[in-house]
Short mmCIF file of C-alpha atoms in Angstrom, two decimals:
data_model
loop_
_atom_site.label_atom_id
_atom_site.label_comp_id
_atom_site.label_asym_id
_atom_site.label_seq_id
_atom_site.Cartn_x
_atom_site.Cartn_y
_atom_site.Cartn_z
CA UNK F 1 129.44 74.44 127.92
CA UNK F 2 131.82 76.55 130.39
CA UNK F 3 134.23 74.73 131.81
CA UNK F 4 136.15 76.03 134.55
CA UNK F 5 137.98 73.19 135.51
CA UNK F 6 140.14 74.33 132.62
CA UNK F 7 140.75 77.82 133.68
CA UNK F 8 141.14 79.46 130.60
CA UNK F 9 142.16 82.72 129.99
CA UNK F 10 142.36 84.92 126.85
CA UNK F 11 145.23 87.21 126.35
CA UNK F 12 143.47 90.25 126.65
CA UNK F 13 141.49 89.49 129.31
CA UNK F 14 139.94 91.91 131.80
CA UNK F 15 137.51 90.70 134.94
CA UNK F 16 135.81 92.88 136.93
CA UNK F 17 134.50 91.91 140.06
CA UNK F 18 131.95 93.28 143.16
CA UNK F 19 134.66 92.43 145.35
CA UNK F 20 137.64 94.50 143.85
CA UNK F 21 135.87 97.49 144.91
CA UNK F 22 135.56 96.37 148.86
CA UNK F 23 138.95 94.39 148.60
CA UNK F 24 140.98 97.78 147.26
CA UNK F 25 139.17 99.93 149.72
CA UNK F 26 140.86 97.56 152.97
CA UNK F 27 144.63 97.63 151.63
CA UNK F 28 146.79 100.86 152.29
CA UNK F 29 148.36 102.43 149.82
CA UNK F 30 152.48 100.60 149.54
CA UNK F 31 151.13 97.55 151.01
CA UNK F 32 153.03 94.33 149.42
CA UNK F 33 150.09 92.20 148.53
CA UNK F 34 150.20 88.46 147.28
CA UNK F 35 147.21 87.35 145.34
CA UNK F 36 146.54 83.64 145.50
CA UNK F 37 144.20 82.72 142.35
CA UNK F 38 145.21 85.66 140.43
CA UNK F 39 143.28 84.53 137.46
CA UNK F 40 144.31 87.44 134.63
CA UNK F 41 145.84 89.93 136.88
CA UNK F 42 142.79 92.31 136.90
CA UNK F 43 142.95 93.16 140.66
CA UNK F 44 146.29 93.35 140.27
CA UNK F 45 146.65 95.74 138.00
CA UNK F 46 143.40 97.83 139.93
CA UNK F 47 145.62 97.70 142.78
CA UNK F 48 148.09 98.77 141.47
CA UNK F 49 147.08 101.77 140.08
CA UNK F 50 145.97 102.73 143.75
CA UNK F 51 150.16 102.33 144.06
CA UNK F 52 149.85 98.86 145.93
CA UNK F 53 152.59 96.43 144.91
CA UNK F 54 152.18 92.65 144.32
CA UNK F 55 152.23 89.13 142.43
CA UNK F 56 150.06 86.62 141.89
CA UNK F 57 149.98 82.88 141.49
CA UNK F 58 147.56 81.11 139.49
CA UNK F 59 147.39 77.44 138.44
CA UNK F 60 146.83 78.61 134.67
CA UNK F 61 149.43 78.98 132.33
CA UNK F 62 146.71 81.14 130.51
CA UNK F 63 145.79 83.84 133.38
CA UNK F 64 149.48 84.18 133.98
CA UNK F 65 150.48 84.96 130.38
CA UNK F 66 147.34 87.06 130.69
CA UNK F 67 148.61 88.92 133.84
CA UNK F 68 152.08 89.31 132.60
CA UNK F 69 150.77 91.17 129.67
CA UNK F 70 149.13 93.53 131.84
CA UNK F 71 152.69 94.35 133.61
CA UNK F 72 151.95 91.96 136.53
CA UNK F 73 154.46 89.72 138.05
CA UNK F 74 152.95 86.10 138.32
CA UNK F 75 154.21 82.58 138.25
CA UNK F 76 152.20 79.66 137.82
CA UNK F 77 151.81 77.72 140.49
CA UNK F 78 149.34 75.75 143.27
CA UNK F 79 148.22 77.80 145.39
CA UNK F 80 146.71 74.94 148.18
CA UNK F 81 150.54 73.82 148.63
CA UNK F 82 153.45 74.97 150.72
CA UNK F 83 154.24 78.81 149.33
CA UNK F 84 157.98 79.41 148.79
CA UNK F 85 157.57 82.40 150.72
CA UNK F 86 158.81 83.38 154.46
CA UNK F 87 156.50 84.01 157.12
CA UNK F 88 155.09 87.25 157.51
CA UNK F 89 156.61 88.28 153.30
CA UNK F 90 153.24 89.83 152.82
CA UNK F 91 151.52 92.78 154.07
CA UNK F 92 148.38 91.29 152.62
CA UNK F 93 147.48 87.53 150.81
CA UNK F 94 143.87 87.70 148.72
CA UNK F 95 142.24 84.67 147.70
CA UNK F 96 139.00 85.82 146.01
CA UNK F 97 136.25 83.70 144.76
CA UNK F 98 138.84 80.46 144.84
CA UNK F 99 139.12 79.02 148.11
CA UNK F 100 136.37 76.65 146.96
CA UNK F 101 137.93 75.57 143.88
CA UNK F 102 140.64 73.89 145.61
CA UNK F 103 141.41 70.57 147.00
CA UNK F 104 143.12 71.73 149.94
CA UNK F 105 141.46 74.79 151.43
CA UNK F 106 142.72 74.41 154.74
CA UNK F 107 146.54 74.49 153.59
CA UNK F 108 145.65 77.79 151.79
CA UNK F 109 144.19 79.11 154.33
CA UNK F 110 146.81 78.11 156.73
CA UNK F 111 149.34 79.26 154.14
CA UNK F 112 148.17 82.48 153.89
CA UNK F 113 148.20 83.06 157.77
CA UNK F 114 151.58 82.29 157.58
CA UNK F 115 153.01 84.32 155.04
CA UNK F 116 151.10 87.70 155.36
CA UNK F 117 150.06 89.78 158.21
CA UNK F 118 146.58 89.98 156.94
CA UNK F 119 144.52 87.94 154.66
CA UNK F 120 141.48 88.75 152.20
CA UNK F 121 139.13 85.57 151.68
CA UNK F 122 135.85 85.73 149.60
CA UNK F 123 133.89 83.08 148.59
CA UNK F 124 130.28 82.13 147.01
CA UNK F 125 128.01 81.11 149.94
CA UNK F 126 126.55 77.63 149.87
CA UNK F 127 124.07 78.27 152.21
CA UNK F 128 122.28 81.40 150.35
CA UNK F 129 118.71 81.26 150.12
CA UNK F 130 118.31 79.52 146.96
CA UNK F 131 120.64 77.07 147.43
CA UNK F 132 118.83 75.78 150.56
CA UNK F 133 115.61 76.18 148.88
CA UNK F 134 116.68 74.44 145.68
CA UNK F 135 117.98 71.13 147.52
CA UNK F 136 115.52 70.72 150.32
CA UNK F 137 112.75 71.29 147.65
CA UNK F 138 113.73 69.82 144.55
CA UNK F 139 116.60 67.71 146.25
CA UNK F 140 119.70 68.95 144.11
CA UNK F 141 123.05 69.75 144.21
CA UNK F 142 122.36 73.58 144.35
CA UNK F 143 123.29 74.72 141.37
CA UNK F 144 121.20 77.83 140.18
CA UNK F 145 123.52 80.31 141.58
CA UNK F 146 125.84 78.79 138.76
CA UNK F 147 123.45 78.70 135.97
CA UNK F 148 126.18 77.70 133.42
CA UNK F 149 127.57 74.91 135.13
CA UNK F 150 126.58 71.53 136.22
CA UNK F 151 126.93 69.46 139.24
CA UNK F 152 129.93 67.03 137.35
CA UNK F 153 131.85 70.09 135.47
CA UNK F 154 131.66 72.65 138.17
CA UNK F 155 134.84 73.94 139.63
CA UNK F 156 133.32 74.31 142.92
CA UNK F 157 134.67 71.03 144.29
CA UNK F 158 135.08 72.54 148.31
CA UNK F 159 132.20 74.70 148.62
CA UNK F 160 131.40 76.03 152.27
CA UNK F 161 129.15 78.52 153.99
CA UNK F 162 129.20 81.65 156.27
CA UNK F 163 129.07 79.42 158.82
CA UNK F 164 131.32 76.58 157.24
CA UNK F 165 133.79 79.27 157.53
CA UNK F 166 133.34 81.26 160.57
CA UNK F 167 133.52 77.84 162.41
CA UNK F 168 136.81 77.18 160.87
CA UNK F 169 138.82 80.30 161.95
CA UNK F 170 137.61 79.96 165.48
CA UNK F 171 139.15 76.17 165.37
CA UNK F 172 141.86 77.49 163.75
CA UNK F 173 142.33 80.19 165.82
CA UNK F 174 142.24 82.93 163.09
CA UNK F 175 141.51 85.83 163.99
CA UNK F 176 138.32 87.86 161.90
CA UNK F 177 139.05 91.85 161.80
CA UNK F 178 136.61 92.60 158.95
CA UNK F 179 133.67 91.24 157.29
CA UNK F 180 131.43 92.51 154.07
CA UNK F 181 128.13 90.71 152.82
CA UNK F 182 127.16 90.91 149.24
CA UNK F 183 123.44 90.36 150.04
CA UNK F 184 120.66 89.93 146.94
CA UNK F 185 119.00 92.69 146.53
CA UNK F 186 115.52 91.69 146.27
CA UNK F 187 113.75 87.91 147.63
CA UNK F 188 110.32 88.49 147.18
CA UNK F 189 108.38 91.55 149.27
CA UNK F 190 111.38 91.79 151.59
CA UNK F 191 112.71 95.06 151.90
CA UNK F 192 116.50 95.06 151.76
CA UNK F 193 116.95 96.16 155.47
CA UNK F 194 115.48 93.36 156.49
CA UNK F 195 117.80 90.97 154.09
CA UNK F 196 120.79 92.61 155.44
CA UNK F 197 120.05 91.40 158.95
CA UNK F 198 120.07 87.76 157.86
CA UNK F 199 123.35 87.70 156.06
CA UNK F 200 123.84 83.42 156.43
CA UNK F 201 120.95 83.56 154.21
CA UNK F 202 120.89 86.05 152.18
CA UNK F 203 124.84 86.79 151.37
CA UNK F 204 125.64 85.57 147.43
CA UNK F 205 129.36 86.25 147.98
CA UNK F 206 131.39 86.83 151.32
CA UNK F 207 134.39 88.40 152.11
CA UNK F 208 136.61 88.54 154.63
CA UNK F 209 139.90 90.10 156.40
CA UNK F 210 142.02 88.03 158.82
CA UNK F 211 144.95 89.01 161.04
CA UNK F 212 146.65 85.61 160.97
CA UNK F 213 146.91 83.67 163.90
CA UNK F 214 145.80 84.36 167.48
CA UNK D 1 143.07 64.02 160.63
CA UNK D 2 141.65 61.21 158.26
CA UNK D 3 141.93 63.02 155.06
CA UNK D 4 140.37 60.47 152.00
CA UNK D 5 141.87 63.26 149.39
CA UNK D 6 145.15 60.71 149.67
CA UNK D 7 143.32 57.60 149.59
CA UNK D 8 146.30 55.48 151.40
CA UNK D 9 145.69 51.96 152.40
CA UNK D 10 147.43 49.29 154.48
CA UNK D 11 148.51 46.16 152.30
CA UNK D 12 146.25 44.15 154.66
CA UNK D 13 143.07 46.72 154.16
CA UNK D 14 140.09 44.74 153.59
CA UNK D 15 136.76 47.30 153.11
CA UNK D 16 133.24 46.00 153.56
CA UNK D 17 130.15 47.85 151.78
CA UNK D 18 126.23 46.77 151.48
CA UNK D 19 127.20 47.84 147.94
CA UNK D 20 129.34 45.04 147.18
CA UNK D 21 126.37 42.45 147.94
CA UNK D 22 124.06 43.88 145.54
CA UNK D 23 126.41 44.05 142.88
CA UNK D 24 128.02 40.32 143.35
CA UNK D 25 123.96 39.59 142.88
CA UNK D 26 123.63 41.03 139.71
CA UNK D 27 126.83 40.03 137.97
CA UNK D 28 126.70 36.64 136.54
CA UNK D 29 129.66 34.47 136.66
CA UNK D 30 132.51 34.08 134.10
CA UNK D 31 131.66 37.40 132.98
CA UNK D 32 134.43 40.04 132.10
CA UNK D 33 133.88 43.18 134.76
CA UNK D 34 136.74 46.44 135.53
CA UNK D 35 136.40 47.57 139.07
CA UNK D 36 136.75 51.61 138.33
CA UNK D 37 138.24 52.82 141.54
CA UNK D 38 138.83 49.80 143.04
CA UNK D 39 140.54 51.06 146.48
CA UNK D 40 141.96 47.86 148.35
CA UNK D 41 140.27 45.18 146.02
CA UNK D 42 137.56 44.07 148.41
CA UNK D 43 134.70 44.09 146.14
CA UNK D 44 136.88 42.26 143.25
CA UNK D 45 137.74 39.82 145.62
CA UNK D 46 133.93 39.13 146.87
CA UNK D 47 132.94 38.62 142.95
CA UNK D 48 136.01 36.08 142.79
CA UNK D 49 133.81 33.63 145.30
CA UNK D 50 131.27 33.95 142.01
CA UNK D 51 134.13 32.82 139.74
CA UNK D 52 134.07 36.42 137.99
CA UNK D 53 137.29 37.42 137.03
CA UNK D 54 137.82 41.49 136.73
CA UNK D 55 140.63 44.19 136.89
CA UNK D 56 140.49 46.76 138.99
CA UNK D 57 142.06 50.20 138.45
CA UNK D 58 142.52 53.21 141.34
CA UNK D 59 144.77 56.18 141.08
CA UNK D 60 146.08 55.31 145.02
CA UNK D 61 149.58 53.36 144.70
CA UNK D 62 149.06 52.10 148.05
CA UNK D 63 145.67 50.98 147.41
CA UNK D 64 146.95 49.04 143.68
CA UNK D 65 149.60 47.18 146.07
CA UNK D 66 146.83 46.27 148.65
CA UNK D 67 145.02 44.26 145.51
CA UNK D 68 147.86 42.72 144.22
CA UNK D 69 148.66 41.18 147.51
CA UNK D 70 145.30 39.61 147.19
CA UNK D 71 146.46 38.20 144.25
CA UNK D 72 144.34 40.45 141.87
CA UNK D 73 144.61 42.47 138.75
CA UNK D 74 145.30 45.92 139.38
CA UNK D 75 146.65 48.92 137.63
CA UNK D 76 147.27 52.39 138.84
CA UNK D 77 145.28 54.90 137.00
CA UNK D 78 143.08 58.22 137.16
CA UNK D 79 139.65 56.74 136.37
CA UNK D 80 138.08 60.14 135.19
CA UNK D 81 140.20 59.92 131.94
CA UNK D 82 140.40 58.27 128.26
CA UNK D 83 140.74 54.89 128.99
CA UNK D 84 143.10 52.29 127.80
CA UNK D 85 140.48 49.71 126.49
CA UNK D 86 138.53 49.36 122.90
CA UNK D 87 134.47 49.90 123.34
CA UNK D 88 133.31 47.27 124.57
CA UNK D 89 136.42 45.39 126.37
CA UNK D 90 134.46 44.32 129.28
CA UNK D 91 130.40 43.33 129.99
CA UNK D 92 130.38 44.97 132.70
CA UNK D 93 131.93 48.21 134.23
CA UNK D 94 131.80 48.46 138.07
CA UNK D 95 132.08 52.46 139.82
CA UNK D 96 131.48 51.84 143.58
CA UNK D 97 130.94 54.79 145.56
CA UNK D 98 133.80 56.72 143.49
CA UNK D 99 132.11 58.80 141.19
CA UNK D 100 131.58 61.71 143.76
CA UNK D 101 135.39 61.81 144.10
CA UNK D 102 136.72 62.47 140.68
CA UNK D 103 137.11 66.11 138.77
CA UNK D 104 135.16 64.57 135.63
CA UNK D 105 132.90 62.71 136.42
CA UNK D 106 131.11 62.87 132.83
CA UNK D 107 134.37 61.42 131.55
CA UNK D 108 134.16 58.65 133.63
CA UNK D 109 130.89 57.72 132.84
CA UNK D 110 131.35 58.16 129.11
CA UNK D 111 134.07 56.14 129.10
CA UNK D 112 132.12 53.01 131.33
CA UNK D 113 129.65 52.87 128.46
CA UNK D 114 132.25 52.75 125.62
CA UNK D 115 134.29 50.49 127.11
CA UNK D 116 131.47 47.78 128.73
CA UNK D 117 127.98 46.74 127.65
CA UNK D 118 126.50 47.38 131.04
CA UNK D 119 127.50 50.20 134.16
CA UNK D 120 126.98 49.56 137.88
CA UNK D 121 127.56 52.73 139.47
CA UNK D 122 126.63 53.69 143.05
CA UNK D 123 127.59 56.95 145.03
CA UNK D 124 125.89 58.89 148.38
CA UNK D 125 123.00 60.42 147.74
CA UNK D 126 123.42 64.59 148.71
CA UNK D 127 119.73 65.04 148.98
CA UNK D 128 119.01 62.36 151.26
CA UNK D 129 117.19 63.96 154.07
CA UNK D 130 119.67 64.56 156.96
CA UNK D 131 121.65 66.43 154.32
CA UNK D 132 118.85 68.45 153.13
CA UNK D 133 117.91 69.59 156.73
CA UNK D 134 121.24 70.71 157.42
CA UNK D 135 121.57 73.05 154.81
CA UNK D 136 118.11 74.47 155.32
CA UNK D 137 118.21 75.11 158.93
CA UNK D 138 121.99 75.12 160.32
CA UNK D 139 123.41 76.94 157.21
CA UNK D 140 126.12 74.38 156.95
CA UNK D 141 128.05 72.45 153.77
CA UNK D 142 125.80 68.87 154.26
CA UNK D 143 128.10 66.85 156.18
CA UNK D 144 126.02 63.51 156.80
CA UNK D 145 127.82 61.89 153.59
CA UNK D 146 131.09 62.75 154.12
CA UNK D 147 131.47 60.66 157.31
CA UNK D 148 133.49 62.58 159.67
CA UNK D 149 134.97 64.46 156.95
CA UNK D 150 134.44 68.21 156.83
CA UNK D 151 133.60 70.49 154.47
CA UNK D 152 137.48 71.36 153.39
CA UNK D 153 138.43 67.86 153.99
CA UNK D 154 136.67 65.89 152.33
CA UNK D 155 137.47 63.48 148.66
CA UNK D 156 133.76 64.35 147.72
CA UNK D 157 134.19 66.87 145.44
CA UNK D 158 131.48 66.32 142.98
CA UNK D 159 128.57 65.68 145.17
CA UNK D 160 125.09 64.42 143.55
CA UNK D 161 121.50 63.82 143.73
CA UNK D 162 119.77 60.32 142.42
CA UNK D 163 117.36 63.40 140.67
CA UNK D 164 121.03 64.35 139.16
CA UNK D 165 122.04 61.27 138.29
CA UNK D 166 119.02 60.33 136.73
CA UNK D 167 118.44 63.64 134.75
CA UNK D 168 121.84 63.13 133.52
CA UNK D 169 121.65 59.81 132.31
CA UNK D 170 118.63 59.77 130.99
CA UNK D 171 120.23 62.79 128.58
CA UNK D 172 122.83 60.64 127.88
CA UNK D 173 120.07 57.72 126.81
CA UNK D 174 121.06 55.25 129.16
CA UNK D 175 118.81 52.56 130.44
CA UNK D 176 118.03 51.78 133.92
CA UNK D 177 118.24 48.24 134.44
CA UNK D 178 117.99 48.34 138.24
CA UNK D 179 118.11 50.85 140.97
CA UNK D 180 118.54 50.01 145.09
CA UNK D 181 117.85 52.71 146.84
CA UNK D 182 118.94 52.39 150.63
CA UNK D 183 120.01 53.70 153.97
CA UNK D 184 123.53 53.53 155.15
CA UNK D 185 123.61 52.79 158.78
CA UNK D 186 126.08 51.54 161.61
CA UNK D 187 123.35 48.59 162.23
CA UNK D 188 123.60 47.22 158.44
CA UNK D 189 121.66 48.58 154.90
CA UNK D 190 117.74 49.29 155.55
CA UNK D 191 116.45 48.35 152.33
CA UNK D 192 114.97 50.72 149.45
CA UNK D 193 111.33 49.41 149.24
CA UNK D 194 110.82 50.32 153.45
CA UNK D 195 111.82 53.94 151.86
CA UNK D 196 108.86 54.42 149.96
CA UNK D 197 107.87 56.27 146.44
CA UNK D 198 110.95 58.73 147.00
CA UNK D 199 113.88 57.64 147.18
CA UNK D 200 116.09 60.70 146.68
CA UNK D 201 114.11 62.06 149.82
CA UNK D 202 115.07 58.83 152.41
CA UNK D 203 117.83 56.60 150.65
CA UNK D 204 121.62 57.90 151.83
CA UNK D 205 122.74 55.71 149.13
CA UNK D 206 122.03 53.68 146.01
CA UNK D 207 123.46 51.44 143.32
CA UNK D 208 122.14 51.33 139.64
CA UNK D 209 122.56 49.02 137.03
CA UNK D 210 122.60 50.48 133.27
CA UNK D 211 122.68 49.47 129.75
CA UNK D 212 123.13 51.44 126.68
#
């Protein structure tokens, strides 16, 4: 079975991602990016090629070698702890699709506020459709959305919703510049216009841009 | 902020749980028991008035020298590991309320039923009802369990369902001895049989008693 406690990486890896494409379309060209979770260095290196500079930290010794190989500078590291870098390094910090696979989102979140100007955040949203459906109805850890994983060997250990998160930068005081909803494309008759509307129940994955503190 | 990812504890910390009564029931004296997760030592130290001697193990220093300064057995340790005792060491195995908190939880339980003849294991129940209704209408991570934890805040990492826990043990061809079902509240523990034919719709929590 998959674990991805374990974070393993192949050598050769390559990921592609949905969000690359929205994530690579907010950054300017000779922005100095930091990306927090950098897995194999795939958005990295698409980045790069778009002539944005950056490193990444990753908690496994795999997706750094990985990353490295691709020509990326990357250290292994936490990335829910104090960052060695000043405030303000960073044009940009990115943490896709690993805020909640950490035990301390709120110092990553905080950390990243701190040392970049702007900060890209995407995560799976717990409160999608199916996920509501599939506990209220069959009274479950939601789990479907992660077909290959199950509720004691999931990574997801912090998982959160549009909401969840929305609530938090306002306490927080961070400030949302830029949102975009990966919505599912089809729930039943329900034409996709209408899906789009509802985005807390509807989005699969969320991302979005922050301009640090208010 | 309260924050129960660092699980610290004041050498005088005594915890009281409607858990610990139902297990000092089922455990029969002079029997051998580990305390998985033992925290301050409370629950060790209620099976002591039954004469039953156990060690207790928890990965919080400060909660290891809270037991020892009730004269216990305790040694610091992550529970969710290979253990350091040959299959069967003990006749019973005790997890209270800990097994939502760990990053392997399937470890944990595999190692309970090599190391002891019989598991008591209890944890929140995520689908108890409050928790179900705020996911479906408010859109929000359940907190009713976590107890004025939030969603990024919280220890409970590896939430679960009694339908989860009971799918996976029965995979894992475990018996259930006993089950109490019941509801958590400020007033004391409503018991499982006023919750009806469904527990994993009304009980916020529940302890079970296995075999192998």
């Amino acid at each position: 079975m998959k674990d991805n406690r374990n974070y393993r990486y192949k050598l050769n890896e390559n990921s592609f991602r949905a969000e690359y494409g929205i994530i690579s379309g907010w950054i300017p060209a000779n922005s100095n990016v930091l990306d927090l979770g950098c897995g194999d260095g795939s958005l990295l290196k698409l980045l790069g090629g778009k002539g944005i500079k950056g490193e990444g930290i990753d908690i496994s010794p795999t997706g750094i070698k990985s990353a490295r190989k691709k020509g990326i500078r990357a250290t292994v590291g936490r990335i829910d702890t104090k960052l060695k870098y000043k405030k303000g390094y960073f044009d940009f910090a990115i943490c896709n699709v690993t805020l909640q696979m950490v035990l301390y989102p709120e110092i990553l979140l905080d950390e990243m506020a701190r040392v970049s100007k702007q900060q890209i955040i995407s995560f799976p949203n717990f409160a999608f459709i199916n996920n509501r459906i599939e506990l209220f109805l069959d009274g479950r850890m939601p789990m479907r959305m992660f077909a290959d994983q199950k509720w004691y060997s999931t990574g997801l250990i912090h998982q959160l919703s549009l909401s969840d998160f929305e609530k938090f930068c306002q306490v927080r005081k961070l400030k949302i510049v830029n949102r975009y909803f990966f919505t599912i494309q089809k729930f039943g008759p329900i034409p996709e216009i209408i899906l789009k509307m509802f985005p807390k129940l509807f989005t699969v994955t969320a991302i979005y841009m922050l301009s640090g503190k208010k | 902020m309260n924050d129960n990812r660092k699980y610290k504890y004041s050498t005088k910390s005594t915890t009281d749980r409607p858990e610990f009564y139902i297990i000092r029931e089922w455990v029969e004296p002079g029997k051998r028991i580990i305390d998985l997760g033992c925290g301050d030592g409370s629950l060790l130290e209620i099976l002591k008035t039954k004469n039953i001697c156990g060690t207790g193990l928890d990965l919080s220093t400060t909660a290891i020298k809270s037991a020892k300064s009730k004269g216990l057995t305790a040694i610091r340790k992550k529970i969710d590991a290979k253990l350091p005792f040959p299959n069967n060491s003990f006749d019973y195995s005790i997890c209270c309320v800990t097994l939502q908190m760990v990053m392997y939880p399937e470890i944990l339980l595999s190692e309970m039923v090599r190391i002891s003849k019989k598991q008591i294991i209890s944890f929140p129940n995520f689908a108890f009802i409050l928790n179900r209704l705020d996911l479906l209408l408010n859109g929000k991570f359940p907190r009713f369990m976590l107890f004025g934890y939030s969603w990024y805040s919280t220890g409970h990492i590896h939430q679960l369902s009694i339908r989860d826990f009971e799918l996976y043990i029965e995979s894992l061809k475990l018996k259930v001895i006993e089950r109490k079902p019941f509801i958590f509240t400020k007033l004391g523990r409503i018991p499982g049989m006023l919750l009806g034919a469904n527990p994993n719709f009304w009980a916020s929590s529940v302890v079970y008693l296995l075999e192998k």
